[in-house]
């Protein structure tokens, strides 16, 4: 089975082809980089409109080159072309509108030539994320599915962050720490759903770091710059807030901004932000392992690329006899590869969407997803 995945919840305009036969994941991404400040939803959506057709085009060209079918001789990509104009002006559209699109009218001739790519379904990030971005990318995904004449699969972006770690590690039923830009939570599987065991009570972990770096005048994204500056820092006191399984970043962010305003060394603040914030995440991850009796932990999300966070989690797991797995960076930050991989599992479990039911959901919670694919794996 081969799946075309499309991701565009916030900053990464990304497309991928996952080929189940050899487990290969080919990803092409084009990041949105704000000229100043943080992510502006409207600008990010405009970026999606421009960048998504091009990344789809590139992964479909790769699919055409690597397919066994005779039709592979043909290399121009009608499916990507058909998403072009639609995605660009789709920012206010919804699922119903998309049926009026050029791609919806597209053509049986597109469908006839679809096999050149050997794609079985199109999977896209249905949410959570920024509404304008999601709507643009949703329209592109519907257009691509119709042009290729294949089913559409809606993927929860946060469950995809978890499932790519599970897929790559071959763990059976891990707890997952999702440490991403807009989110921070622990997920564990119980009775057909991924349950949220603990989560941030205010901002996402990456957004918290980005707000601090914005305050001191650094460009977006701030997380990697915090990691770099922290190498030369020493510990100062900052708030540490864990309440049961939940945690909060707003107090520590205000304290970090105040410390910078008062002339504290930026390196010391960055070092201490990492020690406190990642300490909080590690404490709650350990509690989640203990609560569930699980001895497998996977990491997900863009902040998961941070070496200090990985080493704290690794040490905690070692000390309690658990196993820790962090996917490659290309699967930690937002990417369409994880969407394609989970899309394949959902497709095999029959979780396809009719176009008229494919509305995006900016607040799509992971525990709303019926995890039908794990039953398939068991059988
Ligand atoms: P979500 O998956 O919740 O939608 P997102 O769309 O913001 O989040 P991600 O790619 O998961 O995207 O995460 C991006 C965040 O990761 C940004 O806030 C960025 O600052 C942060 N980040 C990236 N690299 C690092 C790093 N090395 N250390 C800390 N934070 C990092």
mmCIF file of C-alpha atoms and ligand atoms in Angstrom:
data_model
loop_
_atom_site.group_PDB
_atom_site.id
_atom_site.type_symbol
_atom_site.label_atom_id
_atom_site.label_comp_id
_atom_site.label_asym_id
_atom_site.label_seq_id
_atom_site.Cartn_x
_atom_site.Cartn_y
_atom_site.Cartn_z
ATOM 1 C CA UNK A 1 0.000 0.000 0.000
ATOM 2 C CA UNK A 2 1.113 3.550 -0.771
ATOM 3 C CA UNK A 3 -0.248 6.646 0.919
ATOM 4 C CA UNK A 4 0.081 10.314 0.030
ATOM 5 C CA UNK A 5 0.214 12.274 3.312
ATOM 6 C CA UNK A 6 -0.391 16.021 3.590
ATOM 7 C CA UNK A 7 0.430 18.143 6.654
ATOM 8 C CA UNK A 8 -0.188 21.823 7.264
ATOM 9 C CA UNK A 9 -1.481 22.488 10.772
ATOM 10 C CA UNK A 10 0.751 25.501 11.528
ATOM 11 C CA UNK A 11 4.173 26.124 9.995
ATOM 12 C CA UNK A 12 5.225 23.064 7.939
ATOM 13 C CA UNK A 13 3.772 22.748 4.451
ATOM 14 C CA UNK A 14 4.627 19.108 3.981
ATOM 15 C CA UNK A 15 3.772 16.147 1.784
ATOM 16 C CA UNK A 16 5.003 12.558 1.928
ATOM 17 C CA UNK A 17 4.619 9.197 0.274
ATOM 18 C CA UNK A 18 4.692 6.182 2.576
ATOM 19 C CA UNK A 19 5.241 2.842 0.874
ATOM 20 C CA UNK A 20 4.197 0.011 3.160
ATOM 21 C CA UNK A 21 5.969 -2.638 1.076
ATOM 22 C CA UNK A 22 9.462 -1.375 1.932
ATOM 23 C CA UNK A 23 8.521 0.922 4.848
ATOM 24 C CA UNK A 24 10.048 3.913 3.031
ATOM 25 C CA UNK A 25 8.825 7.415 3.853
ATOM 26 C CA UNK A 26 9.686 10.152 1.360
ATOM 27 C CA UNK A 27 9.029 13.625 2.794
ATOM 28 C CA UNK A 28 9.186 17.085 1.217
ATOM 29 C CA UNK A 29 8.568 20.121 3.441
ATOM 30 C CA UNK A 30 8.576 23.883 3.035
ATOM 31 C CA UNK A 31 8.547 25.755 6.369
ATOM 32 C CA UNK A 32 6.766 29.061 6.945
ATOM 33 C CA UNK A 33 9.173 31.602 8.422
ATOM 34 C CA UNK A 34 7.506 34.755 9.822
ATOM 35 C CA UNK A 35 9.349 37.967 8.963
ATOM 36 C CA UNK A 36 8.819 39.144 12.519
ATOM 37 C CA UNK A 37 7.081 37.905 15.652
ATOM 38 C CA UNK A 38 5.437 34.503 15.903
ATOM 39 C CA UNK A 39 3.210 32.558 13.536
ATOM 40 C CA UNK A 40 0.526 34.772 11.939
ATOM 41 C CA UNK A 41 -2.373 32.422 11.059
ATOM 42 C CA UNK A 42 -3.374 34.259 7.868
ATOM 43 C CA UNK A 43 0.202 34.516 6.584
ATOM 44 C CA UNK A 44 0.796 30.865 7.458
ATOM 45 C CA UNK A 45 -2.333 29.888 5.502
ATOM 46 C CA UNK A 46 -1.118 31.903 2.514
ATOM 47 C CA UNK A 47 2.167 30.041 2.765
ATOM 48 C CA UNK A 48 0.238 26.731 2.735
ATOM 49 C CA UNK A 49 -1.650 27.837 -0.390
ATOM 50 C CA UNK A 50 1.599 28.530 -2.189
ATOM 51 C CA UNK A 51 3.782 25.723 -0.851
ATOM 52 C CA UNK A 52 1.472 22.709 -0.572
ATOM 53 C CA UNK A 53 0.970 22.179 -4.338
ATOM 54 C CA UNK A 54 4.742 22.244 -4.861
ATOM 55 C CA UNK A 55 5.547 19.724 -2.116
ATOM 56 C CA UNK A 56 2.760 17.417 -3.346
ATOM 57 C CA UNK A 57 4.164 17.734 -6.835
ATOM 58 C CA UNK A 58 7.628 16.725 -5.631
ATOM 59 C CA UNK A 59 6.516 13.647 -3.697
ATOM 60 C CA UNK A 60 4.262 12.519 -6.533
ATOM 61 C CA UNK A 61 7.165 12.865 -8.958
ATOM 62 C CA UNK A 62 9.124 10.606 -6.594
ATOM 63 C CA UNK A 63 6.165 8.193 -6.473
ATOM 64 C CA UNK A 64 6.035 8.087 -10.267
ATOM 65 C CA UNK A 65 9.749 7.357 -10.464
ATOM 66 C CA UNK A 66 9.545 4.523 -7.969
ATOM 67 C CA UNK A 67 6.368 2.805 -9.062
ATOM 68 C CA UNK A 68 6.495 -0.523 -10.848
ATOM 69 C CA UNK A 69 3.510 0.243 -12.995
ATOM 70 C CA UNK A 70 3.808 0.754 -16.750
ATOM 71 C CA UNK A 71 2.028 4.020 -16.318
ATOM 72 C CA UNK A 72 5.069 5.321 -14.457
ATOM 73 C CA UNK A 73 6.475 6.537 -17.755
ATOM 74 C CA UNK A 74 4.287 9.532 -17.484
ATOM 75 C CA UNK A 75 5.830 12.093 -15.183
ATOM 76 C CA UNK A 76 3.697 15.185 -15.141
ATOM 77 C CA UNK A 77 1.571 15.374 -12.041
ATOM 78 C CA UNK A 78 -2.019 16.289 -12.717
ATOM 79 C CA UNK A 79 -2.989 15.639 -9.108
ATOM 80 C CA UNK A 80 -0.579 18.239 -7.833
ATOM 81 C CA UNK A 81 -1.604 20.661 -10.556
ATOM 82 C CA UNK A 82 -5.200 20.297 -9.572
ATOM 83 C CA UNK A 83 -4.487 21.345 -5.994
ATOM 84 C CA UNK A 84 -2.639 24.453 -7.074
ATOM 85 C CA UNK A 85 -5.268 27.112 -7.603
ATOM 86 C CA UNK A 86 -7.680 25.555 -5.138
ATOM 87 C CA UNK A 87 -5.288 25.547 -2.237
ATOM 88 C CA UNK A 88 -4.191 29.088 -2.966
ATOM 89 C CA UNK A 89 -7.635 30.575 -2.602
ATOM 90 C CA UNK A 90 -9.216 28.192 -0.220
ATOM 91 C CA UNK A 91 -8.527 29.819 3.101
ATOM 92 C CA UNK A 92 -12.154 30.475 3.928
ATOM 93 C CA UNK A 93 -13.616 27.421 2.362
ATOM 94 C CA UNK A 94 -15.030 24.424 4.157
ATOM 95 C CA UNK A 95 -15.526 20.854 3.132
ATOM 96 C CA UNK A 96 -18.786 21.525 1.381
ATOM 97 C CA UNK A 97 -17.267 24.351 -0.656
ATOM 98 C CA UNK A 98 -14.498 22.179 -1.815
ATOM 99 C CA UNK A 99 -16.854 20.077 -3.823
ATOM 100 C CA UNK A 100 -17.295 23.073 -6.095
ATOM 101 C CA UNK A 101 -13.596 23.290 -6.714
ATOM 102 C CA UNK A 102 -11.840 22.749 -9.976
ATOM 103 C CA UNK A 103 -10.424 19.563 -8.583
ATOM 104 C CA UNK A 104 -13.859 18.271 -7.710
ATOM 105 C CA UNK A 105 -14.807 18.728 -11.342
ATOM 106 C CA UNK A 106 -11.631 17.158 -12.312
ATOM 107 C CA UNK A 107 -11.831 14.869 -14.536
ATOM 108 C CA UNK A 108 -11.971 11.353 -15.067
ATOM 109 C CA UNK A 109 -8.824 11.669 -17.081
ATOM 110 C CA UNK A 110 -6.908 12.570 -13.938
ATOM 111 C CA UNK A 111 -8.399 9.516 -12.296
ATOM 112 C CA UNK A 112 -7.504 7.303 -15.213
ATOM 113 C CA UNK A 113 -3.889 8.349 -14.959
ATOM 114 C CA UNK A 114 -3.804 8.109 -11.163
ATOM 115 C CA UNK A 115 -2.149 4.715 -11.185
ATOM 116 C CA UNK A 116 1.064 6.187 -12.434
ATOM 117 C CA UNK A 117 1.742 7.041 -8.774
ATOM 118 C CA UNK A 118 0.349 3.826 -7.331
ATOM 119 C CA UNK A 119 -1.302 5.782 -4.482
ATOM 120 C CA UNK A 120 -4.068 4.003 -2.544
ATOM 121 C CA UNK A 121 -5.349 6.887 -0.432
ATOM 122 C CA UNK A 122 -4.707 10.493 0.573
ATOM 123 C CA UNK A 123 -4.292 11.169 4.316
ATOM 124 C CA UNK A 124 -4.315 14.705 5.722
ATOM 125 C CA UNK A 125 -4.035 16.473 9.073
ATOM 126 C CA UNK A 126 -7.636 17.194 10.027
ATOM 127 C CA UNK A 127 -6.654 18.976 13.272
ATOM 128 C CA UNK A 128 -5.755 20.253 15.777
ATOM 129 C CA UNK A 129 -4.099 23.350 14.380
ATOM 130 C CA UNK A 130 -4.648 26.844 13.042
ATOM 131 C CA UNK A 131 -8.040 27.056 11.319
ATOM 132 C CA UNK A 132 -6.948 28.998 8.214
ATOM 133 C CA UNK A 133 -4.034 26.592 7.607
ATOM 134 C CA UNK A 134 -6.173 23.508 8.174
ATOM 135 C CA UNK A 135 -8.862 24.717 5.758
ATOM 136 C CA UNK A 136 -6.326 25.415 3.027
ATOM 137 C CA UNK A 137 -4.649 22.050 3.416
ATOM 138 C CA UNK A 138 -7.974 20.228 3.754
ATOM 139 C CA UNK A 139 -9.039 21.625 0.409
ATOM 140 C CA UNK A 140 -5.774 20.551 -1.191
ATOM 141 C CA UNK A 141 -6.188 17.039 0.244
ATOM 142 C CA UNK A 142 -9.767 16.713 -1.052
ATOM 143 C CA UNK A 143 -8.643 17.908 -4.458
ATOM 144 C CA UNK A 144 -5.751 15.440 -4.545
ATOM 145 C CA UNK A 145 -7.982 12.521 -3.465
ATOM 146 C CA UNK A 146 -10.490 13.363 -6.158
ATOM 147 C CA UNK A 147 -7.874 13.853 -8.847
ATOM 148 C CA UNK A 148 -6.231 10.542 -7.937
ATOM 149 C CA UNK A 149 -9.650 8.924 -7.514
ATOM 150 C CA UNK A 150 -8.710 7.392 -4.163
ATOM 151 C CA UNK A 151 -10.292 7.564 -0.679
ATOM 152 C CA UNK A 152 -9.576 10.348 1.801
ATOM 153 C CA UNK A 153 -8.404 9.661 5.371
ATOM 154 C CA UNK A 154 -8.557 12.298 8.144
ATOM 155 C CA UNK A 155 -5.694 12.032 10.640
ATOM 156 C CA UNK A 156 -5.444 13.577 14.103
ATOM 157 C CA UNK A 157 -2.096 15.383 14.107
ATOM 158 C CA UNK A 158 -1.340 14.623 17.779
ATOM 159 C CA UNK A 159 -2.157 10.925 17.451
ATOM 160 C CA UNK A 160 0.170 10.919 14.420
ATOM 161 C CA UNK A 161 2.995 12.352 16.611
ATOM 162 C CA UNK A 162 2.430 9.371 18.936
ATOM 163 C CA UNK A 163 1.929 6.688 16.298
ATOM 164 C CA UNK A 164 5.109 7.508 14.372
ATOM 165 C CA UNK A 165 7.106 6.805 17.543
ATOM 166 C CA UNK A 166 5.200 3.597 18.111
ATOM 167 C CA UNK A 167 5.657 2.568 14.472
ATOM 168 C CA UNK A 168 9.385 3.312 14.389
ATOM 169 C CA UNK A 169 10.118 1.729 17.787
ATOM 170 C CA UNK A 170 7.896 -1.327 17.370
ATOM 171 C CA UNK A 171 6.718 -0.748 20.953
ATOM 172 C CA UNK A 172 3.389 -2.365 21.659
ATOM 173 C CA UNK A 173 1.576 0.080 23.895
ATOM 174 C CA UNK A 174 3.816 2.946 25.010
ATOM 175 C CA UNK A 175 2.987 6.075 26.921
ATOM 176 C CA UNK A 176 3.729 9.062 24.670
ATOM 177 C CA UNK A 177 5.005 12.465 25.715
ATOM 178 C CA UNK A 178 3.970 14.918 23.014
ATOM 179 C CA UNK A 179 6.193 17.973 23.462
ATOM 180 C CA UNK A 180 5.321 20.170 20.518
ATOM 181 C CA UNK A 181 4.776 23.826 19.730
ATOM 182 C CA UNK A 182 1.102 24.236 20.496
ATOM 183 C CA UNK A 183 0.653 21.217 22.788
ATOM 184 C CA UNK A 184 2.159 19.322 25.686
ATOM 185 C CA UNK A 185 0.514 16.167 26.973
ATOM 186 C CA UNK A 186 0.943 12.540 27.980
ATOM 187 C CA UNK A 187 -1.099 9.972 26.096
ATOM 188 C CA UNK A 188 -1.771 6.360 27.059
ATOM 189 C CA UNK A 189 -3.947 3.749 25.381
ATOM 190 C CA UNK A 190 -6.993 2.371 27.141
ATOM 191 C CA UNK A 191 -10.052 0.653 25.783
ATOM 192 C CA UNK A 192 -9.975 1.820 22.158
ATOM 193 C CA UNK A 193 -8.769 5.400 22.716
ATOM 194 C CA UNK A 194 -5.613 7.354 23.482
ATOM 195 C CA UNK A 195 -6.428 8.954 26.829
ATOM 196 C CA UNK A 196 -4.907 12.258 27.907
ATOM 197 C CA UNK A 197 -3.195 11.356 31.182
ATOM 198 C CA UNK A 198 -1.822 14.818 31.827
ATOM 199 C CA UNK A 199 -1.457 18.071 29.925
ATOM 200 C CA UNK A 200 -0.486 21.704 30.031
ATOM 201 C CA UNK A 201 -3.005 23.907 31.781
ATOM 202 C CA UNK A 202 -2.109 26.883 29.602
ATOM 203 C CA UNK A 203 0.310 27.199 26.675
ATOM 204 C CA UNK A 204 2.081 24.515 24.645
ATOM 205 C CA UNK A 205 5.732 23.883 25.556
ATOM 206 C CA UNK A 206 7.273 25.162 22.295
ATOM 207 C CA UNK A 207 5.003 28.191 22.260
ATOM 208 C CA UNK A 208 6.152 28.996 25.789
ATOM 209 C CA UNK A 209 9.819 28.958 24.716
ATOM 210 C CA UNK A 210 8.980 30.955 21.581
ATOM 211 C CA UNK A 211 7.174 33.625 23.628
ATOM 212 C CA UNK A 212 10.243 34.094 25.796
ATOM 213 C CA UNK A 213 12.605 34.388 22.823
ATOM 214 C CA UNK A 214 10.230 36.801 21.104
ATOM 215 C CA UNK A 215 10.331 38.938 24.260
ATOM 216 C CA UNK A 216 14.127 39.185 24.067
ATOM 217 C CA UNK A 217 14.059 39.917 20.334
ATOM 218 C CA UNK A 218 15.077 36.572 18.848
ATOM 219 C CA UNK A 219 13.455 35.364 15.636
ATOM 220 C CA UNK A 220 11.013 32.446 15.404
ATOM 221 C CA UNK A 221 11.362 29.585 16.210
ATOM 222 C CA UNK A 222 12.998 30.149 19.579
ATOM 223 C CA UNK A 223 13.369 26.581 20.864
ATOM 224 C CA UNK A 224 16.611 25.722 19.010
ATOM 225 C CA UNK A 225 18.132 29.063 20.055
ATOM 226 C CA UNK A 226 17.271 28.374 23.704
ATOM 227 C CA UNK A 227 18.989 24.994 23.381
ATOM 228 C CA UNK A 228 22.123 26.589 21.931
ATOM 229 C CA UNK A 229 22.301 29.397 24.510
ATOM 230 C CA UNK A 230 21.677 26.960 27.383
ATOM 231 C CA UNK A 231 25.032 25.279 26.701
ATOM 232 C CA UNK A 232 26.795 28.184 28.445
ATOM 233 C CA UNK A 233 24.301 28.722 31.256
ATOM 234 C CA UNK A 234 24.006 28.093 34.982
ATOM 235 C CA UNK A 235 20.969 27.400 37.128
ATOM 236 C CA UNK A 236 18.817 30.205 38.509
ATOM 237 C CA UNK A 237 15.561 29.820 40.391
ATOM 238 C CA UNK A 238 12.343 29.785 38.316
ATOM 239 C CA UNK A 239 8.802 28.567 39.110
ATOM 240 C CA UNK A 240 8.178 24.817 38.768
ATOM 241 C CA UNK A 241 4.480 23.980 38.520
ATOM 242 C CA UNK A 242 3.188 20.390 38.420
ATOM 243 C CA UNK A 243 -0.302 19.654 39.724
ATOM 244 C CA UNK A 244 -0.972 15.942 39.763
ATOM 245 C CA UNK A 245 -0.612 14.910 36.124
ATOM 246 C CA UNK A 246 -0.947 18.451 34.760
ATOM 247 C CA UNK A 247 1.550 21.273 34.523
ATOM 248 C CA UNK A 248 1.713 24.972 33.749
ATOM 249 C CA UNK A 249 4.170 27.150 31.840
ATOM 250 C CA UNK A 250 2.662 30.628 32.216
ATOM 251 C CA UNK A 251 4.344 31.423 35.558
ATOM 252 C CA UNK A 252 7.777 30.327 34.422
ATOM 253 C CA UNK A 253 7.468 32.331 31.216
ATOM 254 C CA UNK A 254 6.573 35.522 33.084
ATOM 255 C CA UNK A 255 9.449 34.927 35.511
ATOM 256 C CA UNK A 256 11.893 34.318 32.634
ATOM 257 C CA UNK A 257 10.814 37.534 30.891
ATOM 258 C CA UNK A 258 11.144 39.483 34.162
ATOM 259 C CA UNK A 259 14.597 37.987 34.751
ATOM 260 C CA UNK A 260 15.694 39.101 31.264
ATOM 261 C CA UNK A 261 14.289 42.603 31.858
ATOM 262 C CA UNK A 262 16.218 42.762 35.138
ATOM 263 C CA UNK A 263 19.499 41.943 33.373
ATOM 264 C CA UNK A 264 19.946 38.279 34.282
ATOM 265 C CA UNK A 265 22.306 36.523 31.825
ATOM 266 C CA UNK A 266 20.273 35.143 28.902
ATOM 267 C CA UNK A 267 22.360 31.949 28.878
ATOM 268 C CA UNK A 268 21.451 31.324 32.538
ATOM 269 C CA UNK A 269 17.754 31.920 31.835
ATOM 270 C CA UNK A 270 17.810 29.559 28.830
ATOM 271 C CA UNK A 271 19.636 26.861 30.810
ATOM 272 C CA UNK A 272 17.197 27.212 33.687
ATOM 273 C CA UNK A 273 14.146 27.229 31.424
ATOM 274 C CA UNK A 274 15.268 23.880 30.027
ATOM 275 C CA UNK A 275 16.043 22.395 33.449
ATOM 276 C CA UNK A 276 12.712 23.458 34.941
ATOM 277 C CA UNK A 277 10.403 22.851 31.978
ATOM 278 C CA UNK A 278 11.936 19.548 30.931
ATOM 279 C CA UNK A 279 12.127 18.502 34.585
ATOM 280 C CA UNK A 280 8.369 19.060 34.827
ATOM 281 C CA UNK A 281 7.740 17.025 31.672
ATOM 282 C CA UNK A 282 10.033 14.232 32.880
ATOM 283 C CA UNK A 283 8.332 14.086 36.284
ATOM 284 C CA UNK A 284 4.904 13.767 34.721
ATOM 285 C CA UNK A 285 6.119 11.236 32.140
ATOM 286 C CA UNK A 286 7.456 9.088 34.999
ATOM 287 C CA UNK A 287 4.148 9.381 36.829
ATOM 288 C CA UNK A 288 2.325 8.292 33.657
ATOM 289 C CA UNK A 289 4.544 5.217 33.331
ATOM 290 C CA UNK A 290 3.910 4.370 36.953
ATOM 291 C CA UNK A 291 0.157 4.935 36.703
ATOM 292 C CA UNK A 292 -0.251 2.784 33.592
ATOM 293 C CA UNK A 293 2.281 0.103 34.552
ATOM 294 C CA UNK A 294 3.871 0.582 31.123
ATOM 295 C CA UNK A 295 7.615 0.241 30.591
ATOM 296 C CA UNK A 296 7.802 1.943 27.187
ATOM 297 C CA UNK A 297 7.968 5.697 26.574
ATOM 298 C CA UNK A 298 8.000 7.408 23.176
ATOM 299 C CA UNK A 299 8.571 11.070 22.480
ATOM 300 C CA UNK A 300 6.698 13.184 19.915
ATOM 301 C CA UNK A 301 6.674 16.813 18.734
ATOM 302 C CA UNK A 302 9.152 19.483 17.652
ATOM 303 C CA UNK A 303 10.495 20.237 21.160
ATOM 304 C CA UNK A 304 11.387 16.535 21.301
ATOM 305 C CA UNK A 305 14.352 17.392 19.058
ATOM 306 C CA UNK A 306 16.005 18.950 22.121
ATOM 307 C CA UNK A 307 18.961 16.849 23.305
ATOM 308 C CA UNK A 308 18.573 17.872 26.969
ATOM 309 C CA UNK A 309 14.918 16.776 27.050
ATOM 310 C CA UNK A 310 15.841 13.467 25.426
ATOM 311 C CA UNK A 311 18.643 12.843 27.906
ATOM 312 C CA UNK A 312 16.432 13.581 30.942
ATOM 313 C CA UNK A 313 13.773 11.162 29.670
ATOM 314 C CA UNK A 314 16.400 8.551 28.830
ATOM 315 C CA UNK A 315 17.898 8.752 32.335
ATOM 316 C CA UNK A 316 14.487 8.548 34.008
ATOM 317 C CA UNK A 317 13.571 5.482 31.934
ATOM 318 C CA UNK A 318 16.902 3.785 32.646
ATOM 319 C CA UNK A 319 16.488 4.344 36.366
ATOM 320 C CA UNK A 320 13.076 2.708 36.445
ATOM 321 C CA UNK A 321 13.875 -0.123 34.009
ATOM 322 C CA UNK A 322 11.776 1.287 31.171
ATOM 323 C CA UNK A 323 12.727 1.746 27.509
ATOM 324 C CA UNK A 324 12.774 5.158 25.872
ATOM 325 C CA UNK A 325 12.472 5.878 22.156
ATOM 326 C CA UNK A 326 12.833 9.205 20.341
ATOM 327 C CA UNK A 327 12.116 9.126 16.593
ATOM 328 C CA UNK A 328 14.486 10.821 14.126
ATOM 329 C CA UNK A 329 14.165 14.596 14.019
ATOM 330 C CA UNK A 330 12.426 14.428 10.637
ATOM 331 C CA UNK A 331 9.577 12.576 12.379
ATOM 332 C CA UNK A 332 9.565 14.709 15.546
ATOM 333 C CA UNK A 333 8.935 18.145 14.032
ATOM 334 C CA UNK A 334 5.722 18.580 12.051
ATOM 335 C CA UNK A 335 5.933 16.418 8.922
ATOM 336 C CA UNK A 336 3.655 14.650 6.485
ATOM 337 C CA UNK A 337 5.485 11.332 6.922
ATOM 338 C CA UNK A 338 3.728 10.665 10.223
ATOM 339 C CA UNK A 339 0.401 11.570 8.603
ATOM 340 C CA UNK A 340 0.992 9.105 5.759
ATOM 341 C CA UNK A 341 2.064 6.298 8.120
ATOM 342 C CA UNK A 342 -0.979 6.659 10.381
ATOM 343 C CA UNK A 343 -3.142 7.225 7.298
ATOM 344 C CA UNK A 344 -2.094 3.783 6.036
ATOM 345 C CA UNK A 345 -3.157 2.164 9.326
ATOM 346 C CA UNK A 346 -6.487 3.991 9.355
ATOM 347 C CA UNK A 347 -7.132 3.149 5.707
ATOM 348 C CA UNK A 348 -6.488 -0.547 6.390
ATOM 349 C CA UNK A 349 -8.957 -0.298 9.298
ATOM 350 C CA UNK A 350 -11.619 1.196 7.003
ATOM 351 C CA UNK A 351 -11.442 4.724 8.455
ATOM 352 C CA UNK A 352 -12.021 6.726 5.291
ATOM 353 C CA UNK A 353 -13.989 9.963 5.012
ATOM 354 C CA UNK A 354 -16.650 11.049 2.554
ATOM 355 C CA UNK A 355 -15.750 14.469 1.150
ATOM 356 C CA UNK A 356 -18.856 16.009 2.750
ATOM 357 C CA UNK A 357 -17.735 14.726 6.171
ATOM 358 C CA UNK A 358 -14.145 15.863 5.902
ATOM 359 C CA UNK A 359 -14.374 19.218 7.693
ATOM 360 C CA UNK A 360 -11.270 20.195 9.595
ATOM 361 C CA UNK A 361 -11.327 20.677 13.378
ATOM 362 C CA UNK A 362 -8.881 23.175 14.942
ATOM 363 C CA UNK A 363 -9.645 21.705 18.401
ATOM 364 C CA UNK A 364 -9.524 18.015 17.440
ATOM 365 C CA UNK A 365 -8.538 16.223 20.690
ATOM 366 C CA UNK A 366 -6.621 12.934 20.473
ATOM 367 C CA UNK A 367 -9.126 11.150 22.717
ATOM 368 C CA UNK A 368 -11.885 11.797 20.149
ATOM 369 C CA UNK A 369 -10.256 9.327 17.755
ATOM 370 C CA UNK A 370 -11.537 5.734 17.685
ATOM 371 C CA UNK A 371 -8.316 3.726 17.496
ATOM 372 C CA UNK A 372 -9.591 1.017 15.151
ATOM 373 C CA UNK A 373 -6.189 0.122 13.645
ATOM 374 C CA UNK A 374 -4.784 -1.516 16.771
ATOM 375 C CA UNK A 375 -7.387 -4.280 16.551
ATOM 376 C CA UNK A 376 -6.090 -4.977 13.036
ATOM 377 C CA UNK A 377 -2.532 -5.249 14.325
ATOM 378 C CA UNK A 378 -3.587 -7.768 16.974
ATOM 379 C CA UNK A 379 -5.330 -10.092 14.502
HETATM 380 P P1 LIG B 1 1.906 20.967 17.154
HETATM 381 O O1 LIG B 1 2.479 19.671 16.750
HETATM 382 O O2 LIG B 1 1.424 21.030 18.568
HETATM 383 O O3 LIG B 1 0.891 21.474 16.196
HETATM 384 P P2 LIG B 1 3.793 22.891 16.040
HETATM 385 O O4 LIG B 1 2.903 22.929 14.882
HETATM 386 O O5 LIG B 1 4.197 24.210 16.607
HETATM 387 O O6 LIG B 1 3.165 21.984 17.165
HETATM 388 P P3 LIG B 1 6.224 21.234 16.066
HETATM 389 O O7 LIG B 1 7.075 21.022 14.852
HETATM 390 O O8 LIG B 1 5.725 20.017 16.758
HETATM 391 O O9 LIG B 1 5.091 22.183 15.546
HETATM 392 O O10 LIG B 1 7.031 22.075 17.142
HETATM 393 C C1 LIG B 1 7.575 23.331 16.842
HETATM 394 C C2 LIG B 1 8.141 23.862 18.146
HETATM 395 O O11 LIG B 1 9.327 23.137 18.482
HETATM 396 C C3 LIG B 1 8.515 25.329 18.106
HETATM 397 O O12 LIG B 1 7.913 25.944 19.221
HETATM 398 C C4 LIG B 1 10.031 25.316 18.246
HETATM 399 O O13 LIG B 1 10.544 26.431 18.953
HETATM 400 C C5 LIG B 1 10.260 24.039 19.016
HETATM 401 N N1 LIG B 1 11.597 23.478 18.835
HETATM 402 C C6 LIG B 1 12.188 23.095 17.682
HETATM 403 N N2 LIG B 1 13.440 22.643 17.907
HETATM 404 C C7 LIG B 1 13.650 22.731 19.254
HETATM 405 C C8 LIG B 1 14.749 22.428 20.113
HETATM 406 N N3 LIG B 1 15.894 21.949 19.637
HETATM 407 N N4 LIG B 1 14.582 22.658 21.444
HETATM 408 C C9 LIG B 1 13.434 23.147 21.945
HETATM 409 N N5 LIG B 1 12.383 23.463 21.172
HETATM 410 C C10 LIG B 1 12.476 23.252 19.849
#
